[in-house]
Amino acid sequence: LQRDRPAAEFRNALAELLPKRFAQRLCEVWLAHLGPQRPLRQFNLPELKQVASLLQDWPLITSGTEGYRAAEVTLGGVDTDELSSSTMQSKKVPGLYFIGEVVDVTGWLGGYNFQWAWASGHAAGNAA
């Protein structure tokens, strides 16, 4: 994006890649020190790497589950046409992988969705 739209504000460019409210909150809380209202052309490589590191290394901790008996599936997500079928890597953003329920794949209840999550995670993990 920096090459394609150097005059775009960083926060607006980020909102094109992430859910808008998430990008907004990210800029307010964790990236405010970088001046997210600045144009992309004003960001240097260390600053961009800092943002990438924040997003890639963000630990997500689950608080619990209701177990397999209550497990369900969601609909929608990243279109499979946007991904490599062998690596799950985004065709638009190299190094970005999508797996499991964030991908628009739905199977019957009874373990099919778990298998998809495990298989797509395995493919992405091997490729990353």
JSON list of C-alpha atoms in Angstrom, two decimals:
[
{"chain": "A", "resi": 1, "resn": "LEU", "atom": "CA", "xyz": [0.00, 0.00, 0.00]},
{"chain": "A", "resi": 2, "resn": "GLN", "atom": "CA", "xyz": [2.84, 2.38, 0.74]},
{"chain": "A", "resi": 3, "resn": "ARG", "atom": "CA", "xyz": [3.99, 2.25, -2.89]},
{"chain": "A", "resi": 4, "resn": "ASP", "atom": "CA", "xyz": [0.49, 2.27, -4.37]},
{"chain": "A", "resi": 5, "resn": "ARG", "atom": "CA", "xyz": [-1.02, 5.01, -2.21]},
{"chain": "A", "resi": 6, "resn": "PRO", "atom": "CA", "xyz": [1.74, 7.01, -0.50]},
{"chain": "A", "resi": 7, "resn": "ALA", "atom": "CA", "xyz": [-0.58, 9.93, 0.35]},
{"chain": "A", "resi": 8, "resn": "ALA", "atom": "CA", "xyz": [-3.15, 7.75, 2.16]},
{"chain": "A", "resi": 9, "resn": "GLU", "atom": "CA", "xyz": [-3.26, 8.12, 5.93]},
{"chain": "A", "resi": 10, "resn": "PHE", "atom": "CA", "xyz": [-1.85, 5.07, 7.68]},
{"chain": "A", "resi": 11, "resn": "ARG", "atom": "CA", "xyz": [-5.01, 4.57, 9.77]},
{"chain": "A", "resi": 12, "resn": "ASN", "atom": "CA", "xyz": [-7.22, 4.58, 6.67]},
{"chain": "A", "resi": 13, "resn": "ALA", "atom": "CA", "xyz": [-4.94, 2.14, 4.85]},
{"chain": "A", "resi": 14, "resn": "LEU", "atom": "CA", "xyz": [-4.98, -0.16, 7.88]},
{"chain": "A", "resi": 15, "resn": "ALA", "atom": "CA", "xyz": [-8.79, -0.02, 7.90]},
{"chain": "A", "resi": 16, "resn": "GLU", "atom": "CA", "xyz": [-8.76, -1.41, 4.34]},
{"chain": "A", "resi": 17, "resn": "LEU", "atom": "CA", "xyz": [-6.85, -4.49, 5.50]},
{"chain": "A", "resi": 18, "resn": "LEU", "atom": "CA", "xyz": [-8.55, -5.08, 8.86]},
{"chain": "A", "resi": 19, "resn": "PRO", "atom": "CA", "xyz": [-12.06, -4.62, 10.19]},
{"chain": "A", "resi": 20, "resn": "LYS", "atom": "CA", "xyz": [-12.58, -0.86, 10.45]},
{"chain": "A", "resi": 21, "resn": "ARG", "atom": "CA", "xyz": [-13.35, -0.67, 14.18]},
{"chain": "A", "resi": 22, "resn": "PHE", "atom": "CA", "xyz": [-10.45, -2.99, 15.00]},
{"chain": "A", "resi": 23, "resn": "ALA", "atom": "CA", "xyz": [-8.04, -0.85, 12.95]},
{"chain": "A", "resi": 24, "resn": "GLN", "atom": "CA", "xyz": [-9.36, 2.30, 14.61]},
{"chain": "A", "resi": 25, "resn": "ARG", "atom": "CA", "xyz": [-8.90, 0.89, 18.11]},
{"chain": "A", "resi": 26, "resn": "LEU", "atom": "CA", "xyz": [-5.47, -0.46, 17.22]},
{"chain": "A", "resi": 27, "resn": "CYS", "atom": "CA", "xyz": [-4.39, 3.01, 16.12]},
{"chain": "A", "resi": 28, "resn": "GLU", "atom": "CA", "xyz": [-5.84, 4.64, 19.26]},
{"chain": "A", "resi": 29, "resn": "VAL", "atom": "CA", "xyz": [-4.35, 2.23, 21.78]},
{"chain": "A", "resi": 30, "resn": "TRP", "atom": "CA", "xyz": [-1.19, 0.60, 20.42]},
{"chain": "A", "resi": 31, "resn": "LEU", "atom": "CA", "xyz": [-0.09, 2.74, 17.50]},
{"chain": "A", "resi": 32, "resn": "ALA", "atom": "CA", "xyz": [-0.86, 6.28, 18.68]},
{"chain": "A", "resi": 33, "resn": "HIS", "atom": "CA", "xyz": [2.85, 6.92, 19.27]},
{"chain": "A", "resi": 34, "resn": "LEU", "atom": "CA", "xyz": [3.50, 6.37, 15.55]},
{"chain": "A", "resi": 35, "resn": "GLY", "atom": "CA", "xyz": [1.08, 9.10, 14.47]},
{"chain": "A", "resi": 36, "resn": "PRO", "atom": "CA", "xyz": [-1.37, 6.97, 12.47]},
{"chain": "A", "resi": 37, "resn": "GLN", "atom": "CA", "xyz": [-2.83, 10.11, 10.85]},
{"chain": "A", "resi": 38, "resn": "ARG", "atom": "CA", "xyz": [0.44, 10.57, 8.93]},
{"chain": "A", "resi": 39, "resn": "PRO", "atom": "CA", "xyz": [0.58, 9.65, 5.23]},
{"chain": "A", "resi": 40, "resn": "LEU", "atom": "CA", "xyz": [2.04, 6.23, 4.42]},
{"chain": "A", "resi": 41, "resn": "ARG", "atom": "CA", "xyz": [5.03, 7.80, 2.66]},
{"chain": "A", "resi": 42, "resn": "GLN", "atom": "CA", "xyz": [6.22, 9.21, 6.00]},
{"chain": "A", "resi": 43, "resn": "PHE", "atom": "CA", "xyz": [6.53, 5.77, 7.60]},
{"chain": "A", "resi": 44, "resn": "ASN", "atom": "CA", "xyz": [10.00, 4.26, 7.58]},
{"chain": "A", "resi": 45, "resn": "LEU", "atom": "CA", "xyz": [10.82, 0.56, 7.46]},
{"chain": "A", "resi": 46, "resn": "PRO", "atom": "CA", "xyz": [11.40, 0.14, 11.23]},
{"chain": "A", "resi": 47, "resn": "GLU", "atom": "CA", "xyz": [7.98, 1.67, 11.95]},
{"chain": "A", "resi": 48, "resn": "LEU", "atom": "CA", "xyz": [6.26, -0.61, 9.45]},
{"chain": "A", "resi": 49, "resn": "LYS", "atom": "CA", "xyz": [8.11, -3.61, 10.89]},
{"chain": "A", "resi": 50, "resn": "GLN", "atom": "CA", "xyz": [6.93, -2.60, 14.36]},
{"chain": "A", "resi": 51, "resn": "VAL", "atom": "CA", "xyz": [3.31, -2.65, 13.17]},
{"chain": "A", "resi": 52, "resn": "ALA", "atom": "CA", "xyz": [3.82, -6.00, 11.42]},
{"chain": "A", "resi": 53, "resn": "SER", "atom": "CA", "xyz": [5.43, -7.48, 14.53]},
{"chain": "A", "resi": 54, "resn": "LEU", "atom": "CA", "xyz": [2.56, -6.28, 16.71]},
{"chain": "A", "resi": 55, "resn": "LEU", "atom": "CA", "xyz": [0.00, -7.96, 14.46]},
{"chain": "A", "resi": 56, "resn": "GLN", "atom": "CA", "xyz": [1.98, -11.17, 13.85]},
{"chain": "A", "resi": 57, "resn": "ASP", "atom": "CA", "xyz": [3.10, -11.75, 17.44]},
{"chain": "A", "resi": 58, "resn": "TRP", "atom": "CA", "xyz": [-0.09, -10.78, 19.25]},
{"chain": "A", "resi": 59, "resn": "PRO", "atom": "CA", "xyz": [-0.88, -13.55, 21.75]},
{"chain": "A", "resi": 60, "resn": "LEU", "atom": "CA", "xyz": [-4.53, -14.57, 21.93]},
{"chain": "A", "resi": 61, "resn": "ILE", "atom": "CA", "xyz": [-5.48, -16.47, 25.05]},
{"chain": "A", "resi": 62, "resn": "THR", "atom": "CA", "xyz": [-8.74, -18.42, 25.17]},
{"chain": "A", "resi": 63, "resn": "SER", "atom": "CA", "xyz": [-10.76, -18.16, 28.34]},
{"chain": "A", "resi": 64, "resn": "GLY", "atom": "CA", "xyz": [-12.45, -21.53, 27.94]},
{"chain": "A", "resi": 65, "resn": "THR", "atom": "CA", "xyz": [-14.82, -23.58, 25.82]},
{"chain": "A", "resi": 66, "resn": "GLU", "atom": "CA", "xyz": [-18.02, -25.53, 26.23]},
{"chain": "A", "resi": 67, "resn": "GLY", "atom": "CA", "xyz": [-16.37, -28.60, 24.71]},
{"chain": "A", "resi": 68, "resn": "TYR", "atom": "CA", "xyz": [-16.99, -30.58, 21.54]},
{"chain": "A", "resi": 69, "resn": "ARG", "atom": "CA", "xyz": [-20.62, -31.33, 22.49]},
{"chain": "A", "resi": 70, "resn": "ALA", "atom": "CA", "xyz": [-21.60, -27.65, 22.11]},
{"chain": "A", "resi": 71, "resn": "ALA", "atom": "CA", "xyz": [-19.22, -26.76, 19.28]},
{"chain": "A", "resi": 72, "resn": "GLU", "atom": "CA", "xyz": [-20.73, -25.06, 16.22]},
{"chain": "A", "resi": 73, "resn": "VAL", "atom": "CA", "xyz": [-19.56, -23.60, 12.92]},
{"chain": "A", "resi": 74, "resn": "THR", "atom": "CA", "xyz": [-19.69, -20.08, 11.51]},
{"chain": "A", "resi": 75, "resn": "LEU", "atom": "CA", "xyz": [-20.54, -18.96, 7.97]},
{"chain": "A", "resi": 76, "resn": "GLY", "atom": "CA", "xyz": [-18.70, -16.47, 5.78]},
{"chain": "A", "resi": 77, "resn": "GLY", "atom": "CA", "xyz": [-15.08, -15.44, 5.92]},
{"chain": "A", "resi": 78, "resn": "VAL", "atom": "CA", "xyz": [-12.19, -15.04, 3.52]},
{"chain": "A", "resi": 79, "resn": "ASP", "atom": "CA", "xyz": [-13.12, -16.18, 0.01]},
{"chain": "A", "resi": 80, "resn": "THR", "atom": "CA", "xyz": [-11.19, -19.30, -1.00]},
{"chain": "A", "resi": 81, "resn": "ASP", "atom": "CA", "xyz": [-10.47, -17.70, -4.39]},
{"chain": "A", "resi": 82, "resn": "GLU", "atom": "CA", "xyz": [-8.27, -15.21, -2.49]},
{"chain": "A", "resi": 83, "resn": "LEU", "atom": "CA", "xyz": [-6.05, -17.98, -1.08]},
{"chain": "A", "resi": 84, "resn": "SER", "atom": "CA", "xyz": [-3.55, -20.52, -2.32]},
{"chain": "A", "resi": 85, "resn": "SER", "atom": "CA", "xyz": [-5.27, -23.88, -1.91]},
{"chain": "A", "resi": 86, "resn": "SER", "atom": "CA", "xyz": [-2.01, -25.62, -0.97]},
{"chain": "A", "resi": 87, "resn": "THR", "atom": "CA", "xyz": [-0.63, -23.10, 1.54]},
{"chain": "A", "resi": 88, "resn": "MET", "atom": "CA", "xyz": [-3.65, -21.00, 2.64]},
{"chain": "A", "resi": 89, "resn": "GLN", "atom": "CA", "xyz": [-1.56, -17.90, 1.91]},
{"chain": "A", "resi": 90, "resn": "SER", "atom": "CA", "xyz": [-3.30, -14.74, 0.77]},
{"chain": "A", "resi": 91, "resn": "LYS", "atom": "CA", "xyz": [-2.84, -14.01, -2.92]},
{"chain": "A", "resi": 92, "resn": "LYS", "atom": "CA", "xyz": [-2.95, -10.27, -2.13]},
{"chain": "A", "resi": 93, "resn": "VAL", "atom": "CA", "xyz": [-0.67, -10.10, 0.92]},
{"chain": "A", "resi": 94, "resn": "PRO", "atom": "CA", "xyz": [2.32, -12.47, 0.86]},
{"chain": "A", "resi": 95, "resn": "GLY", "atom": "CA", "xyz": [3.06, -13.94, 4.28]},
{"chain": "A", "resi": 96, "resn": "LEU", "atom": "CA", "xyz": [-0.55, -13.64, 5.47]},
{"chain": "A", "resi": 97, "resn": "TYR", "atom": "CA", "xyz": [-2.30, -16.96, 6.05]},
{"chain": "A", "resi": 98, "resn": "PHE", "atom": "CA", "xyz": [-5.93, -17.79, 6.83]},
{"chain": "A", "resi": 99, "resn": "ILE", "atom": "CA", "xyz": [-7.14, -21.07, 8.33]},
{"chain": "A", "resi": 100, "resn": "GLY", "atom": "CA", "xyz": [-10.19, -22.75, 9.82]},
{"chain": "A", "resi": 101, "resn": "GLU", "atom": "CA", "xyz": [-13.36, -20.78, 10.31]},
{"chain": "A", "resi": 102, "resn": "VAL", "atom": "CA", "xyz": [-11.96, -17.46, 9.09]},
{"chain": "A", "resi": 103, "resn": "VAL", "atom": "CA", "xyz": [-12.11, -19.02, 5.61]},
{"chain": "A", "resi": 104, "resn": "ASP", "atom": "CA", "xyz": [-15.48, -19.29, 3.85]},
{"chain": "A", "resi": 105, "resn": "VAL", "atom": "CA", "xyz": [-15.70, -23.10, 4.10]},
{"chain": "A", "resi": 106, "resn": "THR", "atom": "CA", "xyz": [-18.57, -24.88, 5.82]},
{"chain": "A", "resi": 107, "resn": "GLY", "atom": "CA", "xyz": [-18.98, -28.61, 6.43]},
{"chain": "A", "resi": 108, "resn": "TRP", "atom": "CA", "xyz": [-21.64, -30.74, 8.06]},
{"chain": "A", "resi": 109, "resn": "LEU", "atom": "CA", "xyz": [-21.71, -30.96, 11.84]},
{"chain": "A", "resi": 110, "resn": "GLY", "atom": "CA", "xyz": [-19.95, -34.04, 13.11]},
{"chain": "A", "resi": 111, "resn": "GLY", "atom": "CA", "xyz": [-16.26, -33.25, 12.87]},
{"chain": "A", "resi": 112, "resn": "TYR", "atom": "CA", "xyz": [-15.91, -32.05, 9.29]},
{"chain": "A", "resi": 113, "resn": "ASN", "atom": "CA", "xyz": [-15.26, -28.47, 10.35]},
{"chain": "A", "resi": 114, "resn": "PHE", "atom": "CA", "xyz": [-12.70, -29.60, 12.92]},
{"chain": "A", "resi": 115, "resn": "GLN", "atom": "CA", "xyz": [-10.94, -31.58, 10.21]},
{"chain": "A", "resi": 116, "resn": "TRP", "atom": "CA", "xyz": [-10.92, -28.52, 7.95]},
{"chain": "A", "resi": 117, "resn": "ALA", "atom": "CA", "xyz": [-9.48, -26.39, 10.76]},
{"chain": "A", "resi": 118, "resn": "TRP", "atom": "CA", "xyz": [-6.73, -28.91, 11.48]},
{"chain": "A", "resi": 119, "resn": "ALA", "atom": "CA", "xyz": [-5.91, -29.56, 7.82]},
{"chain": "A", "resi": 120, "resn": "SER", "atom": "CA", "xyz": [-5.82, -25.90, 6.80]},
{"chain": "A", "resi": 121, "resn": "GLY", "atom": "CA", "xyz": [-3.74, -25.08, 9.90]},
{"chain": "A", "resi": 122, "resn": "HIS", "atom": "CA", "xyz": [-1.31, -27.85, 9.02]},
{"chain": "A", "resi": 123, "resn": "ALA", "atom": "CA", "xyz": [-0.99, -26.61, 5.42]},
{"chain": "A", "resi": 124, "resn": "ALA", "atom": "CA", "xyz": [-0.41, -23.01, 6.52]},
{"chain": "A", "resi": 125, "resn": "GLY", "atom": "CA", "xyz": [1.99, -24.03, 9.29]},
{"chain": "A", "resi": 126, "resn": "ASN", "atom": "CA", "xyz": [4.11, -26.05, 6.88]},
{"chain": "A", "resi": 127, "resn": "ALA", "atom": "CA", "xyz": [4.20, -23.16, 4.41]},
{"chain": "A", "resi": 128, "resn": "ALA", "atom": "CA", "xyz": [4.90, -20.33, 6.87]}
]
